[in-house]
CSV table of C-alpha atoms in Angstrom, one decimal:
chain,number,residue,atom,x,y,z
A,1,ALA,CA,34.7,31.5,-4.9
A,2,GLY,CA,35.9,31.3,-8.6
A,3,HIS,CA,36.3,27.5,-8.8
A,4,SER,CA,34.6,25.6,-11.6
A,5,ILE,CA,32.5,22.5,-10.9
A,6,SER,CA,34.9,20.5,-13.1
A,7,ALA,CA,37.8,21.6,-11.0
A,8,LEU,CA,36.0,20.6,-7.8
A,9,ALA,CA,34.5,17.4,-8.9
A,10,GLY,CA,37.4,15.2,-8.0
A,11,VAL,CA,38.4,17.1,-4.8
A,12,SER,CA,38.3,15.1,-1.6
A,13,SER,CA,35.7,15.9,1.1
A,14,ASP,CA,38.5,17.1,3.4
A,15,ASP,CA,39.8,19.4,0.8
A,16,LEU,CA,36.3,20.8,0.2
A,17,ARG,CA,36.0,21.4,3.9
A,18,ARG,CA,39.3,23.3,3.9
A,19,LEU,CA,38.1,25.3,0.9
A,20,ARG,CA,34.9,26.1,2.6
A,21,ALA,CA,36.8,27.3,5.7
A,22,SER,CA,39.1,29.5,3.5
A,23,VAL,CA,36.1,31.0,1.7
A,24,ARG,CA,34.4,31.8,5.0
A,25,GLY,CA,37.6,33.2,6.5
A,26,GLY,CA,38.7,35.3,3.5
A,27,GLY,CA,37.2,38.4,2.1
A,28,GLY,CA,36.4,40.4,5.2
A,29,GLU,CA,33.6,40.4,7.6
A,30,GLY,CA,30.4,38.7,6.4
A,31,ALA,CA,32.2,37.0,3.4
A,32,GLY,CA,31.1,33.5,2.9
A,33,GLU,CA,28.8,33.4,5.9
A,34,ALA,CA,26.5,30.5,5.9
A,35,SER,CA,23.5,29.5,8.0
A,36,PRO,CA,23.9,28.7,11.6
A,37,ALA,CA,23.2,25.0,10.8
A,38,ALA,CA,26.2,25.0,8.5
A,39,ASP,CA,28.4,25.9,11.5
A,40,ALA,CA,26.9,23.3,13.8
A,41,PRO,CA,28.9,20.2,14.5
A,42,SER,CA,28.0,17.3,12.4
A,43,ALA,CA,25.9,14.8,14.2
A,44,SER,CA,27.3,11.3,14.1
A,45,SER,CA,26.5,9.6,10.8
A,46,SER,CA,27.5,6.2,12.0
A,47,ASP,CA,23.9,5.3,11.6
A,48,ALA,CA,24.0,6.0,7.8
A,49,PRO,CA,23.7,2.3,6.9
A,50,HIS,CA,20.5,2.1,9.0
A,51,VAL,CA,19.2,5.3,7.4
A,52,LEU,CA,19.9,3.9,3.9
A,53,ARG,CA,18.2,0.5,4.8
A,54,THR,CA,15.2,2.4,6.1
A,55,CYS,CA,15.0,4.5,2.9
A,56,PHE,CA,15.3,1.4,0.7
A,57,ARG,CA,12.6,-0.4,2.6
A,58,ALA,CA,10.3,2.6,1.9
A,59,VAL,CA,11.3,2.7,-1.8
A,60,ARG,CA,10.5,-0.9,-2.2
A,61,ALA,CA,7.2,-0.4,-0.5
A,62,HIS,CA,6.5,2.6,-2.8
A,63,ASP,CA,6.2,4.9,0.3
A,64,SER,CA,7.5,8.2,-1.0
A,65,GLU,CA,6.4,10.1,2.2
A,66,ALA,CA,8.5,7.7,4.4
A,67,VAL,CA,11.5,8.2,2.1
A,68,TYR,CA,11.0,12.0,2.2
A,69,ARG,CA,10.6,12.1,6.0
A,70,VAL,CA,13.7,10.1,6.7
A,71,LEU,CA,15.8,12.1,4.2
A,72,GLN,CA,14.5,15.4,5.5
A,73,ARG,CA,15.3,14.4,9.1
A,74,GLU,CA,18.8,13.5,8.1
A,75,ALA,CA,19.2,16.7,6.1
A,76,PHE,CA,18.6,18.8,9.2
A,77,ARG,CA,20.4,16.5,11.6
A,78,LEU,CA,23.7,16.6,9.7
A,79,THR,CA,25.6,19.4,8.1
A,80,THR,CA,24.7,20.0,4.5
A,81,LEU,CA,28.0,18.5,3.2
A,82,SER,CA,27.7,15.5,5.5
A,83,PHE,CA,24.1,14.8,4.4
A,84,LEU,CA,25.1,15.0,0.7
A,85,GLU,CA,28.2,12.9,1.2
A,86,GLU,CA,27.0,10.3,3.6
A,87,ILE,CA,23.3,9.9,2.9
A,88,ALA,CA,22.1,11.5,-0.4
A,89,THR,CA,24.9,10.4,-2.7
A,90,PRO,CA,25.2,6.8,-1.5
A,91,PHE,CA,21.4,6.5,-1.5
A,92,MET,CA,21.1,7.7,-5.1
A,93,ALA,CA,24.1,5.7,-6.2
A,94,ARG,CA,22.5,2.5,-4.9
A,95,VAL,CA,19.1,3.5,-6.4
A,96,GLY,CA,20.9,3.9,-9.8
A,97,ASP,CA,22.7,0.6,-9.4
A,98,GLU,CA,19.6,-1.3,-8.3
A,99,TRP,CA,17.5,0.2,-11.2
A,100,ALA,CA,20.3,-0.6,-13.7
A,101,GLY,CA,20.4,-4.2,-12.4
A,102,GLY,CA,16.6,-4.6,-12.8
A,103,HIS,CA,16.1,-4.8,-9.0
A,104,LEU,CA,14.0,-1.5,-8.8
A,105,SER,CA,11.3,-0.4,-11.2
A,106,GLU,CA,11.4,2.9,-12.9
A,107,ALA,CA,8.5,4.0,-10.6
A,108,GLN,CA,10.6,3.2,-7.6
A,109,GLU,CA,13.6,5.0,-9.0
A,110,ARG,CA,11.5,8.1,-9.7
A,111,LEU,CA,9.9,7.9,-6.2
A,112,ALA,CA,13.4,7.9,-4.6
A,113,SER,CA,14.6,10.7,-6.9
A,114,GLY,CA,11.5,12.7,-6.2
A,115,ALA,CA,11.8,12.4,-2.5
A,116,LEU,CA,15.4,13.6,-2.6
A,117,ARG,CA,14.5,16.4,-5.0
A,118,ARG,CA,11.9,17.6,-2.5
A,119,VAL,CA,14.4,17.5,0.4
A,120,LEU,CA,17.0,19.4,-1.5
A,121,GLY,CA,14.4,22.0,-2.3
A,122,VAL,CA,13.7,22.4,1.4
A,123,VAL,CA,17.4,22.6,2.2
A,124,LEU,CA,17.8,25.3,-0.5
A,125,GLN,CA,14.9,27.3,1.0
A,126,TYR,CA,16.4,27.0,4.5
A,127,LEU,CA,19.8,28.2,3.3
A,128,ARG,CA,18.4,30.9,1.1
A,129,ILE,CA,19.8,34.4,1.9
A,130,ASP,CA,17.1,36.8,3.0
A,131,GLU,CA,18.2,40.3,2.0
A,132,ARG,CA,16.3,41.7,5.0
A,133,ASP,CA,18.7,39.7,7.3
A,134,ARG,CA,21.9,40.6,5.5
A,135,ASP,CA,24.2,43.3,6.9
A,136,PRO,CA,24.0,46.1,4.4
A,137,SER,CA,27.7,46.9,5.0
A,138,ALA,CA,28.8,43.4,4.1
A,139,PRO,CA,29.9,42.6,0.6
A,140,ALA,CA,27.2,41.1,-1.6
A,141,PRO,CA,27.2,37.3,-1.6
A,142,LEU,CA,28.5,35.5,-4.7
A,143,ARG,CA,25.6,34.7,-7.0
A,144,VAL,CA,25.4,31.2,-8.4
A,145,MET,CA,23.0,29.6,-10.8
A,146,THR,CA,22.8,25.8,-11.2
A,147,THR,CA,20.9,23.9,-13.8
A,148,THR,CA,21.3,21.1,-16.3
A,149,LEU,CA,21.9,21.5,-20.0
A,150,ALA,CA,19.1,21.3,-22.6
A,151,GLY,CA,17.8,17.8,-22.9
A,152,GLU,CA,19.2,16.7,-19.5
A,153,ARG,CA,16.4,16.1,-16.9
A,154,HIS,CA,18.5,14.4,-14.3
A,155,GLU,CA,18.8,17.3,-11.9
A,156,LEU,CA,19.9,15.9,-8.6
A,157,GLY,CA,23.6,16.7,-9.2
A,158,ALA,CA,22.8,20.3,-10.0
A,159,LEU,CA,20.6,20.5,-6.9
A,160,MET,CA,23.4,19.1,-4.7
A,161,ALA,CA,25.8,21.6,-6.2
A,162,ALA,CA,23.3,24.4,-5.4
A,163,ALA,CA,23.0,23.1,-1.8
A,164,VAL,CA,26.8,23.2,-1.4
A,165,ALA,CA,27.0,26.7,-2.8
A,166,ALA,CA,24.2,27.9,-0.6
A,167,ASP,CA,25.8,26.3,2.4
A,168,LEU,CA,28.9,28.4,1.6
A,169,GLY,CA,26.8,31.5,1.8
A,170,CYS,CA,26.2,32.1,-1.9
A,171,ASP,CA,23.0,33.5,-3.3
A,172,VAL,CA,21.8,30.5,-5.3
A,173,SER,CA,19.2,30.3,-8.0
A,174,TYR,CA,17.9,27.2,-9.6
A,175,PRO,CA,15.7,27.7,-12.6
A,176,GLY,CA,15.1,23.9,-13.0
A,177,ALA,CA,16.5,21.2,-15.3
A,178,ASP,CA,16.8,21.1,-19.1
A,179,LEU,CA,17.6,24.8,-19.5
A,180,PRO,CA,18.1,25.7,-23.2
A,181,GLY,CA,21.3,27.6,-24.0
A,182,PRO,CA,21.3,31.2,-25.4
A,183,ALA,CA,19.7,31.6,-28.8
């Protein structure tokens, strides 16, 4: 909707929700439409601490499939923004803190990151705009590409931004991390 990531980075969740509503409401019929799941009411996330504890037990046990299953269930139980805000972001912040403090091994950190990366890939596929389903009279969706700069392999932030954009109805492409700039 014309906003840069740097302008949105410090915006509160409530303000992001208002922005999403204004993007969906402005621009005529079909503008900013998102998936039906994006409009569904958010399930209670009061069990987020339990979800995070369950994920951490699985990370410590090196059980990537258990982490993936729990995160995937939550990604489809909650709205996209709620999942990112209440589960994914706190999970990875704690993973980073635990790894930096020497309480998780690099293998455990990569296991957690890999599980979330897989879930975000599924979320992006689910939210992907299928041109066959789009109303031909509706304006074309905004096209968004997310990536990381050359040399940066930490891609979860870019994937989360892609999920938010896709949830807003944008046509999102993600070419991967570590994208070299123009020659």
